[in-house]
Tab-separated table of C-alpha atoms in Angstrom:
chain	number	residue	atom	x	y	z
A	190	UNK	CA	69.983	28.809	71.360
A	191	UNK	CA	66.281	28.936	70.651
A	192	UNK	CA	64.396	26.110	72.327
A	193	UNK	CA	62.608	23.905	69.813
A	194	UNK	CA	60.792	20.656	70.326
A	195	UNK	CA	61.688	17.371	68.603
A	196	UNK	CA	58.400	17.606	66.738
A	197	UNK	CA	59.291	21.099	65.499
A	198	UNK	CA	62.683	19.877	64.324
A	199	UNK	CA	61.055	17.042	62.412
A	200	UNK	CA	58.597	19.460	60.842
A	201	UNK	CA	61.406	21.801	59.853
A	202	UNK	CA	63.539	19.015	58.436
A	203	UNK	CA	66.285	20.069	56.088
A	204	UNK	CA	64.649	23.460	55.630
A	205	UNK	CA	66.107	24.580	58.969
A	206	UNK	CA	68.596	27.386	58.619
A	207	UNK	CA	71.690	27.744	60.758
A	208	UNK	CA	72.055	31.465	61.302
A	209	UNK	CA	75.093	31.706	63.517
A	210	UNK	CA	77.071	29.945	66.218
A	211	UNK	CA	74.603	28.021	68.341
A	212	UNK	CA	71.575	29.659	66.718
A	213	UNK	CA	69.020	27.771	64.708
A	214	UNK	CA	65.597	28.815	63.532
A	215	UNK	CA	63.447	26.075	62.120
A	216	UNK	CA	61.339	26.558	59.031
A	217	UNK	CA	58.151	28.270	60.104
A	218	UNK	CA	54.754	27.361	58.756
A	219	UNK	CA	52.167	30.061	58.381
A	220	UNK	CA	49.483	27.391	58.541
A	221	UNK	CA	50.088	27.544	62.277
A	222	UNK	CA	50.706	30.519	64.510
A	223	UNK	CA	54.105	31.625	63.195
A	224	UNK	CA	55.115	33.616	60.151
A	225	UNK	CA	58.760	33.880	59.093
A	226	UNK	CA	60.012	36.729	56.941
A	227	UNK	CA	63.322	36.622	55.051
A	228	UNK	CA	64.241	40.281	55.342
A	229	UNK	CA	66.743	42.278	53.320
A	230	UNK	CA	68.445	44.269	56.094
A	231	UNK	CA	69.932	43.763	59.530
A	232	UNK	CA	68.731	45.610	62.605
A	233	UNK	CA	71.642	47.606	64.086
A	234	UNK	CA	69.792	49.134	67.042
A	235	UNK	CA	66.546	48.831	68.977
A	236	UNK	CA	66.148	52.551	69.559
A	237	UNK	CA	63.995	53.764	66.641
A	238	UNK	CA	64.696	57.427	67.444
A	239	UNK	CA	68.485	57.739	67.604
A	240	UNK	CA	71.483	56.876	65.463
A	241	UNK	CA	71.841	56.354	61.741
A	242	UNK	CA	69.608	53.280	61.600
A	243	UNK	CA	66.659	55.382	62.763
A	244	UNK	CA	66.430	57.018	59.338
A	245	UNK	CA	66.739	53.796	57.341
A	246	UNK	CA	63.295	53.434	55.710
A	247	UNK	CA	63.755	49.689	55.194
A	248	UNK	CA	63.998	48.976	58.924
A	249	UNK	CA	60.728	50.679	59.784
A	250	UNK	CA	58.589	47.552	59.280
A	251	UNK	CA	60.487	45.972	62.185
A	252	UNK	CA	60.267	49.072	64.363
A	253	UNK	CA	56.535	49.463	63.715
A	254	UNK	CA	56.017	45.893	64.838
A	255	UNK	CA	57.325	46.699	68.313
A	256	UNK	CA	56.738	50.426	68.746
A	257	UNK	CA	53.860	52.766	67.969
A	258	UNK	CA	54.172	56.161	66.374
A	259	UNK	CA	52.535	59.376	67.479
A	260	UNK	CA	50.403	59.271	64.330
A	261	UNK	CA	49.718	56.151	62.268
A	262	UNK	CA	49.624	55.490	58.550
A	263	UNK	CA	47.526	53.021	56.634
A	264	UNK	CA	49.201	50.814	53.993
A	265	UNK	CA	48.079	53.335	51.347
A	266	UNK	CA	49.887	56.111	53.332
A	267	UNK	CA	46.687	57.764	54.585
A	268	UNK	CA	47.282	59.219	58.045
A	269	UNK	CA	45.278	57.781	60.922
A	270	UNK	CA	45.236	58.007	64.735
A	271	UNK	CA	48.122	56.303	66.488
A	272	UNK	CA	49.050	56.961	70.092
A	273	UNK	CA	47.589	60.384	69.405
A	274	UNK	CA	43.906	60.354	68.562
A	275	UNK	CA	43.703	64.053	67.684
A	276	UNK	CA	46.274	66.707	66.785
A	277	UNK	CA	46.471	70.105	65.162
A	278	UNK	CA	47.542	73.759	65.147
A	279	UNK	CA	45.980	76.753	66.802
A	280	UNK	CA	44.479	79.259	64.359
A	281	UNK	CA	47.535	81.505	64.604
A	282	UNK	CA	49.872	78.480	64.377
A	283	UNK	CA	51.609	79.512	67.577
A	284	UNK	CA	50.548	76.394	69.485
A	285	UNK	CA	49.937	72.717	68.830
A	286	UNK	CA	47.440	70.490	70.606
A	287	UNK	CA	47.419	66.690	70.950
A	288	UNK	CA	45.073	64.165	72.539
A	289	UNK	CA	46.674	60.982	73.916
A	290	UNK	CA	44.994	57.606	73.510
A	291	UNK	CA	43.567	56.095	76.697
A	292	UNK	CA	43.907	52.477	77.829
A	293	UNK	CA	47.276	51.679	76.255
A	294	UNK	CA	49.902	49.584	78.061
A	295	UNK	CA	53.634	49.203	77.583
A	296	UNK	CA	54.917	45.683	77.005
A	297	UNK	CA	55.908	45.434	80.689
A	298	UNK	CA	52.282	46.029	81.694
A	299	UNK	CA	52.682	49.607	82.919
A	300	UNK	CA	50.243	52.237	81.644
A	301	UNK	CA	51.119	54.511	78.754
A	302	UNK	CA	50.553	58.187	79.604
A	303	UNK	CA	50.773	61.699	78.239
A	304	UNK	CA	54.077	62.036	80.125
A	305	UNK	CA	55.559	59.419	77.783
A	306	UNK	CA	54.551	61.528	74.773
A	307	UNK	CA	56.025	64.745	76.172
A	308	UNK	CA	59.225	63.027	77.323
A	309	UNK	CA	59.644	61.411	73.901
A	310	UNK	CA	59.181	64.730	72.078
A	311	UNK	CA	61.525	66.599	74.413
A	312	UNK	CA	64.133	63.844	74.115
A	313	UNK	CA	63.836	63.827	70.327
A	314	UNK	CA	64.306	67.598	70.196
A	315	UNK	CA	67.611	67.685	72.088
A	316	UNK	CA	70.233	68.686	69.550
A	317	UNK	CA	72.859	66.563	71.315
A	318	UNK	CA	70.545	63.613	71.959
A	319	UNK	CA	71.347	61.565	68.879
A	320	UNK	CA	68.088	61.988	66.965
A	321	UNK	CA	69.038	62.527	63.302
A	322	UNK	CA	66.187	64.989	62.800
A	323	UNK	CA	66.300	66.758	66.160
A	324	UNK	CA	66.061	70.058	64.311
A	325	UNK	CA	62.450	69.120	63.413
A	326	UNK	CA	61.393	68.016	66.901
A	327	UNK	CA	63.091	71.001	68.575
A	328	UNK	CA	60.636	73.413	66.951
A	329	UNK	CA	57.980	72.902	69.646
A	330	UNK	CA	58.419	73.237	73.419
A	331	UNK	CA	56.976	74.469	76.715
A	332	UNK	CA	54.682	71.443	76.954
A	333	UNK	CA	51.664	71.426	79.238
A	334	UNK	CA	49.675	68.321	80.223
A	335	UNK	CA	46.053	68.298	81.331
A	336	UNK	CA	44.888	64.703	81.691
A	337	UNK	CA	45.259	63.194	78.230
A	338	UNK	CA	45.494	66.620	76.566
A	339	UNK	CA	48.838	68.158	75.609
A	340	UNK	CA	49.607	71.640	74.361
A	341	UNK	CA	52.955	73.089	73.325
A	342	UNK	CA	54.305	76.357	71.993
A	343	UNK	CA	55.532	76.626	68.431
A	344	UNK	CA	59.093	77.880	68.785
A	345	UNK	CA	59.572	77.892	65.028
A	346	UNK	CA	56.860	76.968	62.539
A	347	UNK	CA	57.487	73.603	60.878
A	348	UNK	CA	54.809	72.746	58.280
A	349	UNK	CA	55.679	69.034	58.262
A	350	UNK	CA	55.736	68.513	62.046
A	351	UNK	CA	52.694	66.250	62.242
A	352	UNK	CA	53.719	64.368	59.103
A	353	UNK	CA	57.001	63.510	60.806
A	354	UNK	CA	55.016	62.040	63.698
A	355	UNK	CA	54.112	59.203	61.310
A	356	UNK	CA	57.597	58.954	59.789
A	357	UNK	CA	61.228	58.288	60.660
A	358	UNK	CA	62.055	58.665	64.395
A	359	UNK	CA	58.390	59.509	65.120
A	360	UNK	CA	58.037	56.859	67.850
A	361	UNK	CA	56.870	57.168	71.441
A	362	UNK	CA	59.344	55.782	73.967
A	363	UNK	CA	58.705	54.553	77.560
A	364	UNK	CA	59.826	57.332	79.921
A	365	UNK	CA	59.929	55.455	83.255
A	366	UNK	CA	61.355	52.250	81.813
A	367	UNK	CA	64.073	53.986	79.770
A	368	UNK	CA	65.134	56.161	82.684
A	369	UNK	CA	65.321	53.020	84.845
A	370	UNK	CA	67.346	50.776	82.520
A	371	UNK	CA	69.251	53.335	80.443
A	372	UNK	CA	70.337	53.063	76.820
A	373	UNK	CA	72.201	49.757	77.284
A	374	UNK	CA	69.372	48.189	79.240
A	375	UNK	CA	66.868	49.259	76.620
A	376	UNK	CA	69.017	47.785	73.856
A	377	UNK	CA	69.169	44.513	75.788
A	378	UNK	CA	65.433	44.403	76.478
A	379	UNK	CA	63.405	46.897	74.436
A	380	UNK	CA	59.733	47.503	75.086
A	381	UNK	CA	57.112	49.460	73.207
A	382	UNK	CA	53.346	49.599	72.916
A	383	UNK	CA	53.216	47.937	69.486
A	384	UNK	CA	51.451	44.799	68.239
A	385	UNK	CA	54.472	42.576	68.935
A	386	UNK	CA	56.955	42.175	71.795
A	387	UNK	CA	60.625	41.206	71.441
A	388	UNK	CA	61.099	37.564	72.426
A	389	UNK	CA	64.664	36.906	71.262
A	390	UNK	CA	67.223	38.820	69.244
A	391	UNK	CA	70.453	37.541	67.704
A	392	UNK	CA	72.351	40.391	66.093
A	393	UNK	CA	73.016	39.863	62.375
A	394	UNK	CA	70.866	36.729	62.464
A	395	UNK	CA	67.215	37.108	63.435
A	396	UNK	CA	64.650	38.590	65.775
A	397	UNK	CA	61.703	36.628	67.125
A	398	UNK	CA	58.599	38.546	68.191
A	399	UNK	CA	55.537	37.395	70.075
A	400	UNK	CA	52.061	38.882	69.841
A	401	UNK	CA	51.068	41.544	72.326
A	402	UNK	CA	47.806	40.199	73.833
A	403	UNK	CA	46.933	43.638	75.216
A	404	UNK	CA	47.534	45.603	72.036
A	405	UNK	CA	45.128	48.526	71.815
A	406	UNK	CA	44.611	47.853	68.112
A	407	UNK	CA	43.668	44.209	68.722
A	408	UNK	CA	45.892	41.159	68.990
A	409	UNK	CA	47.616	40.448	65.652
A	410	UNK	CA	46.796	37.328	63.651
A	411	UNK	CA	50.101	35.503	64.157
A	412	UNK	CA	51.306	34.574	67.635
A	413	UNK	CA	54.956	34.615	66.550
A	414	UNK	CA	56.901	36.537	63.913
A	415	UNK	CA	60.480	35.742	62.937
A	416	UNK	CA	62.481	38.242	60.909
A	417	UNK	CA	65.512	36.478	59.423
A	418	UNK	CA	68.138	38.978	58.342
A	419	UNK	CA	69.082	37.886	54.823
A	420	UNK	CA	70.829	40.761	53.020
A	421	UNK	CA	71.781	38.568	50.048
A	422	UNK	CA	69.038	38.463	47.399
A	423	UNK	CA	69.971	34.990	46.187
A	424	UNK	CA	69.634	33.663	49.724
A	425	UNK	CA	66.202	35.263	50.057
A	426	UNK	CA	65.136	33.433	46.904
A	427	UNK	CA	66.362	30.173	48.448
A	428	UNK	CA	64.484	30.948	51.666
A	429	UNK	CA	61.110	31.238	49.981
A	430	UNK	CA	61.688	28.474	47.431
A	431	UNK	CA	62.759	25.959	50.068
A	432	UNK	CA	59.873	26.834	52.373
A	433	UNK	CA	62.198	28.020	55.120
A	434	UNK	CA	60.472	31.402	55.099
A	435	UNK	CA	56.856	32.304	54.479
A	436	UNK	CA	57.402	35.803	53.105
A	437	UNK	CA	60.255	37.649	51.444
A	438	UNK	CA	60.769	40.991	49.712
A	439	UNK	CA	62.912	42.629	47.048
A	440	UNK	CA	64.062	39.560	45.151
A	441	UNK	CA	65.240	39.891	41.525
A	442	UNK	CA	62.247	40.329	39.256
A	443	UNK	CA	63.037	37.344	37.064
A	444	UNK	CA	63.015	35.208	40.201
A	445	UNK	CA	59.787	36.854	41.303
A	446	UNK	CA	58.131	35.990	37.975
A	447	UNK	CA	59.428	32.423	38.187
A	448	UNK	CA	58.511	31.740	41.786
A	449	UNK	CA	55.062	33.307	41.885
A	450	UNK	CA	53.998	30.713	39.288
A	451	UNK	CA	55.060	27.804	41.509
A	452	UNK	CA	52.500	25.727	43.369
A	453	UNK	CA	51.936	27.022	46.868
A	454	UNK	CA	53.462	30.457	46.239
A	455	UNK	CA	51.957	33.799	45.323
A	456	UNK	CA	53.294	37.273	44.748
A	457	UNK	CA	52.403	40.919	44.390
A	458	UNK	CA	54.301	43.888	43.018
A	459	UNK	CA	53.320	47.295	44.380
A	460	UNK	CA	54.577	50.794	43.480
A	461	UNK	CA	56.163	52.118	46.662
A	462	UNK	CA	57.338	55.511	47.849
A	463	UNK	CA	61.008	54.605	47.353
A	464	UNK	CA	63.243	56.197	44.740
A	465	UNK	CA	66.445	54.833	43.236
A	466	UNK	CA	68.883	57.731	42.817
A	467	UNK	CA	72.550	58.611	42.556
A	468	UNK	CA	73.964	61.085	45.051
A	469	UNK	CA	76.583	63.384	43.558
A	470	UNK	CA	79.191	64.814	45.917
A	471	UNK	CA	80.284	68.373	45.131
A	472	UNK	CA	83.930	67.450	44.929
A	473	UNK	CA	86.464	66.643	42.221
A	474	UNK	CA	84.924	65.942	38.806
A	475	UNK	CA	81.393	66.732	40.015
A	476	UNK	CA	82.291	70.410	40.309
A	477	UNK	CA	82.153	70.452	36.500
A	478	UNK	CA	78.557	70.976	35.340
A	479	UNK	CA	79.362	69.376	31.974
A	480	UNK	CA	80.450	66.177	33.716
A	481	UNK	CA	77.364	66.094	35.923
A	482	UNK	CA	74.971	66.771	33.077
A	483	UNK	CA	76.685	64.236	30.811
A	484	UNK	CA	76.420	61.626	33.557
A	485	UNK	CA	72.698	62.363	33.910
A	486	UNK	CA	71.641	62.414	30.254
A	487	UNK	CA	73.698	59.401	29.153
A	488	UNK	CA	71.635	57.026	31.331
A	489	UNK	CA	68.886	55.199	29.431
A	490	UNK	CA	66.448	54.762	32.309
A	491	UNK	CA	63.771	53.168	30.149
A	492	UNK	CA	66.189	50.469	29.004
A	493	UNK	CA	67.135	49.786	32.627
A	494	UNK	CA	63.473	49.446	33.594
A	495	UNK	CA	62.567	47.290	30.597
A	496	UNK	CA	65.607	45.023	30.488
A	497	UNK	CA	66.806	44.751	34.080
A	498	UNK	CA	63.623	45.357	36.055
A	499	UNK	CA	61.214	43.668	33.626
A	500	UNK	CA	59.044	46.790	33.553
A	501	UNK	CA	58.595	46.858	37.351
A	502	UNK	CA	59.602	50.502	37.891
A	503	UNK	CA	58.941	54.030	36.604
A	504	UNK	CA	61.699	56.326	35.263
A	505	UNK	CA	61.792	59.699	37.045
A	506	UNK	CA	63.628	63.002	36.600
A	507	UNK	CA	63.306	64.549	40.083
A	508	UNK	CA	63.382	63.290	43.647
A	509	UNK	CA	59.581	63.544	43.715
A	510	UNK	CA	57.639	60.384	42.868
A	511	UNK	CA	54.187	60.808	41.261
A	512	UNK	CA	52.497	60.296	44.649
A	513	UNK	CA	54.501	63.103	46.293
A	514	UNK	CA	52.975	66.516	46.958
A	515	UNK	CA	55.460	68.474	44.821
A	516	UNK	CA	55.654	66.114	41.824
A	517	UNK	CA	55.982	68.111	38.596
A	518	UNK	CA	55.653	66.003	35.413
A	519	UNK	CA	56.935	68.885	33.277
A	520	UNK	CA	60.464	68.424	34.636
A	521	UNK	CA	62.142	65.901	32.346
A	522	UNK	CA	65.836	65.061	32.020
A	523	UNK	CA	66.135	63.509	28.535
A	524	UNK	CA	68.254	60.592	27.437
A	525	UNK	CA	70.763	62.141	25.010
A	526	UNK	CA	74.135	60.379	24.777
A	527	UNK	CA	75.263	62.484	21.804
A	528	UNK	CA	74.732	65.679	23.788
A	529	UNK	CA	76.616	64.041	26.662
A	530	UNK	CA	79.614	63.515	24.387
A	531	UNK	CA	79.504	67.175	23.355
A	532	UNK	CA	79.433	68.335	26.960
A	533	UNK	CA	82.344	66.120	27.935
A	534	UNK	CA	84.327	67.215	24.871
A	535	UNK	CA	83.869	70.836	25.939
A	536	UNK	CA	85.552	69.927	29.229
A	537	UNK	CA	88.366	68.011	27.532
A	538	UNK	CA	87.005	64.497	28.009
A	539	UNK	CA	85.870	61.706	25.712
A	540	UNK	CA	86.024	57.932	25.182
A	541	UNK	CA	89.782	58.170	24.532
A	542	UNK	CA	90.366	60.452	27.514
A	543	UNK	CA	87.613	59.624	30.017
A	544	UNK	CA	86.805	61.487	33.205
A	545	UNK	CA	87.306	59.067	36.072
A	546	UNK	CA	85.592	58.692	39.443
A	547	UNK	CA	84.185	56.030	41.791
A	548	UNK	CA	80.536	55.089	42.208
A	549	UNK	CA	79.354	53.267	45.324
A	550	UNK	CA	76.407	50.900	45.520
A	551	UNK	CA	74.718	48.254	47.590
A	552	UNK	CA	74.411	44.736	46.182
A	553	UNK	CA	71.159	42.870	46.814
A	554	UNK	CA	69.419	45.432	49.011
A	555	UNK	CA	67.014	46.239	46.187
A	556	UNK	CA	66.323	44.199	43.051
A	557	UNK	CA	69.178	44.607	40.580
A	558	UNK	CA	70.775	47.521	42.436
A	559	UNK	CA	74.314	46.397	41.583
A	560	UNK	CA	73.323	45.359	38.065
A	561	UNK	CA	71.722	48.774	37.477
A	562	UNK	CA	74.965	50.457	38.437
A	563	UNK	CA	76.879	48.083	36.167
A	564	UNK	CA	74.581	49.051	33.289
A	565	UNK	CA	74.986	52.758	34.058
A	566	UNK	CA	78.767	52.424	34.146
A	567	UNK	CA	78.582	50.766	30.720
A	568	UNK	CA	76.471	53.631	29.359
A	569	UNK	CA	78.878	56.162	30.811
A	570	UNK	CA	81.856	54.423	29.259
A	571	UNK	CA	80.416	54.973	25.779
A	572	UNK	CA	80.352	58.749	26.204
A	573	UNK	CA	83.648	59.240	28.016
A	574	UNK	CA	83.112	58.500	31.693
A	575	UNK	CA	85.115	55.763	33.408
A	576	UNK	CA	83.563	54.888	36.766
A	577	UNK	CA	84.894	52.284	39.173
A	578	UNK	CA	82.274	50.427	41.222
A	579	UNK	CA	82.694	50.092	44.981
A	580	UNK	CA	80.245	47.822	46.841
A	581	UNK	CA	79.228	48.541	50.432
A	582	UNK	CA	76.581	47.538	52.959
A	583	UNK	CA	73.783	50.020	53.542
A	584	UNK	CA	75.044	50.777	57.053
A	585	UNK	CA	78.340	51.957	55.537
A	586	UNK	CA	76.448	54.276	53.218
A	587	UNK	CA	74.839	56.002	56.209
A	588	UNK	CA	78.188	56.317	57.940
A	589	UNK	CA	79.887	57.845	54.904
A	590	UNK	CA	76.964	60.103	54.085
A	591	UNK	CA	76.773	61.478	57.625
A	592	UNK	CA	80.497	62.279	57.447
A	593	UNK	CA	80.108	63.773	53.929
A	594	UNK	CA	82.570	61.203	52.606
A	595	UNK	CA	80.569	59.461	49.900
A	596	UNK	CA	82.307	58.879	46.595
A	597	UNK	CA	81.652	61.413	43.790
A	598	UNK	CA	78.682	59.208	42.851
A	599	UNK	CA	76.740	56.894	45.167
A	600	UNK	CA	73.635	54.844	44.368
A	601	UNK	CA	70.964	54.893	47.078
A	602	UNK	CA	67.348	53.977	47.769
A	603	UNK	CA	65.515	57.043	49.178
A	604	UNK	CA	62.263	56.421	51.029
A	605	UNK	CA	59.644	59.103	51.625
A	606	UNK	CA	56.470	57.602	53.047
A	607	UNK	CA	54.939	61.002	53.881
A	608	UNK	CA	55.459	62.314	50.348
A	609	UNK	CA	56.524	65.817	51.346
A	610	UNK	CA	59.221	67.637	49.321
A	611	UNK	CA	61.182	68.468	52.448
A	612	UNK	CA	61.634	64.768	53.135
A	613	UNK	CA	62.802	64.034	49.605
A	614	UNK	CA	64.487	66.968	47.863
A	615	UNK	CA	64.983	68.931	51.066
A	616	UNK	CA	66.801	66.408	53.200
A	617	UNK	CA	68.752	64.960	50.267
A	618	UNK	CA	69.951	68.244	48.799
A	619	UNK	CA	70.125	70.936	51.522
A	620	UNK	CA	73.760	71.398	52.484
A	621	UNK	CA	73.273	71.660	56.280
A	622	UNK	CA	71.181	68.485	56.290
A	623	UNK	CA	73.047	65.489	57.745
A	624	UNK	CA	71.566	63.432	54.895
A	625	UNK	CA	72.999	65.525	52.055
A	626	UNK	CA	76.422	65.520	50.401
A	627	UNK	CA	75.714	68.372	47.998
A	628	UNK	CA	76.720	71.687	49.591
A	629	UNK	CA	76.506	74.831	47.451
A	630	UNK	CA	75.301	78.297	48.367
A	631	UNK	CA	73.059	78.700	45.335
A	632	UNK	CA	70.926	75.678	46.173
A	633	UNK	CA	70.957	76.269	49.922
A	634	UNK	CA	69.787	79.821	49.275
A	635	UNK	CA	66.725	78.526	47.393
A	636	UNK	CA	65.883	75.792	49.884
A	637	UNK	CA	66.481	77.645	53.152
A	638	UNK	CA	63.389	79.889	53.151
A	639	UNK	CA	61.078	76.993	52.276
A	640	UNK	CA	61.566	75.107	55.553
A	641	UNK	CA	59.260	77.360	57.538
A	642	UNK	CA	56.997	78.660	54.777
A	643	UNK	CA	53.464	78.868	56.201
A	644	UNK	CA	51.711	79.464	52.860
A	645	UNK	CA	51.260	75.904	51.588
A	646	UNK	CA	50.732	76.865	47.948
A	647	UNK	CA	53.824	79.045	47.984
A	648	UNK	CA	55.794	76.316	49.786
A	649	UNK	CA	54.979	73.595	47.248
A	650	UNK	CA	55.568	75.987	44.341
A	651	UNK	CA	58.940	76.846	45.802
A	652	UNK	CA	59.928	73.185	46.013
A	653	UNK	CA	58.908	72.634	42.395
A	654	UNK	CA	61.196	75.511	41.417
A	655	UNK	CA	64.005	73.907	43.421
A	656	UNK	CA	63.472	70.569	41.667
A	657	UNK	CA	63.614	72.284	38.268
A	658	UNK	CA	66.827	74.097	39.194
A	659	UNK	CA	68.406	70.876	40.442
A	660	UNK	CA	67.497	69.097	37.190
A	661	UNK	CA	68.929	71.944	35.097
A	662	UNK	CA	72.208	71.734	36.998
A	663	UNK	CA	72.335	67.952	37.490
A	664	UNK	CA	73.045	68.214	41.206
A	665	UNK	CA	71.632	64.698	41.689
A	666	UNK	CA	70.619	61.900	39.329
A	667	UNK	CA	67.118	60.516	40.035
A	668	UNK	CA	66.595	57.177	38.303
A	669	UNK	CA	63.398	55.278	39.096
A	670	UNK	CA	60.419	54.929	41.354
A	671	UNK	CA	60.527	51.388	42.688
A	672	UNK	CA	57.909	48.723	42.627
A	673	UNK	CA	58.435	46.218	45.436
A	674	UNK	CA	58.142	42.486	44.726
A	675	UNK	CA	56.742	40.443	47.606
A	676	UNK	CA	56.675	36.633	47.525
A	677	UNK	CA	54.711	34.592	50.034
A	678	UNK	CA	53.157	31.218	50.661
A	679	UNK	CA	49.518	31.017	49.660
A	680	UNK	CA	48.738	30.190	53.269
A	681	UNK	CA	49.588	33.798	54.159
A	682	UNK	CA	47.550	36.879	53.364
A	683	UNK	CA	49.891	39.845	52.857
A	684	UNK	CA	48.839	43.478	52.591
A	685	UNK	CA	51.382	45.485	50.532
A	686	UNK	CA	52.533	48.752	52.057
A	687	UNK	CA	53.249	51.756	49.855
A	688	UNK	CA	55.711	52.936	52.513
A	689	UNK	CA	57.895	49.944	51.698
A	690	UNK	CA	57.998	46.483	53.181
A	691	UNK	CA	54.775	44.849	54.459
A	692	UNK	CA	54.289	44.756	58.214
A	693	UNK	CA	53.550	41.549	60.157
A	694	UNK	CA	50.573	43.117	61.911
A	695	UNK	CA	49.000	43.514	58.471
A	696	UNK	CA	49.454	39.818	57.672
A	697	UNK	CA	47.096	36.962	58.486
A	698	UNK	CA	46.444	33.343	57.647
A	699	UNK	CA	44.801	32.890	54.259
A	700	UNK	CA	43.134	29.637	55.291
């Protein structure tokens, strides 16, 4: 149980929240030195480089609070020095060079060194090491260290290598400490070089962090940060309305509009790099192009945005948001329910004889995720598609996707903070990718050569052609680019993050 004083209990009053057996976190007050965030996901693991949780974009705000990445990103997604201060390719692109930041300490007080960087990259590149994108990290090797300078050979050219160093699994891990305590010991007591240190962790309940006084980027504004894991959207609304939490994200937009007008509360909605989409699995009814195309063109995305999301989203037709490098506004999948009926009729289906399949979705992870799927199912029903909704937690989605066992249709929130087409279309649609459930030779044949394309103009053009082909064949159903609602007490200054959820190190007292 967390130790709290009598005075703290009196201050928390009835706003205290019992999170589990013997665990209580009192209502935090950002007027002081603590900020409490009602967060929309649990934290399954403390290793930000291995396992399925490592590629969950929503968790990254927690990871970035404790760990540092090779290369940093500003809230507007601009790259900036992280634990590497310089990086780049040789002129012939056969080597990479990196300069390691001096004067950094791990949370246990030991010095951070170039050996930690090399060990982390070598560990990440082991194909049997558990890193979900090991095939990216394995493309450099034969590392050499000279003081704080590192060079490595390019074993296979990867144009997005340095972008990944600011993205999923791109974290530097403590070599000596990890080798001493092992995976279990690290899970029990993780350390990083980040702005906050882990103080207490109750699985499925909360994590409490304390400021790192020796942080190379400067001590953060709040001494203590509490992430409460509150997957239910209604409960997150209650958290912020009752004062039990200081900040929350991804509440329903009607609640956002209501609560931001209340005394003492404020809010901001920011377009983020996340996309709402429906995976299609190349199995059963989805092998029929008419069914896929009918499912795609019978969805009125504008109505969903206007009526369910109160205008806080942008309809899209590819897996590239407008901020992404390969965004092509000429690719448009129209809303045409009459054409959808014709396509289904050609395959022997219609309202009186519907094609049937399941669609999976989260409920409360993102604003109106379940309600969006309900609306889509209603639109499908009108043209001759009968879809049964199955609700699952986001962790189950990752498990099923990795095993290629998603339902014929599965709603998902895809994050791509580096805006590269490989990390949107590529990872979602390339058959050999562990993050894809669409596996066909035609598409894989188009995507395959683009992975190592050194001509950037040719590479981006190739991805635009892939996106057009995918749209023409309805291999996936992109829906919207999200805008993230953030609610917070007026005593807190919150900086929105285009990558997704705001990070505690970017928060401060507004007073």
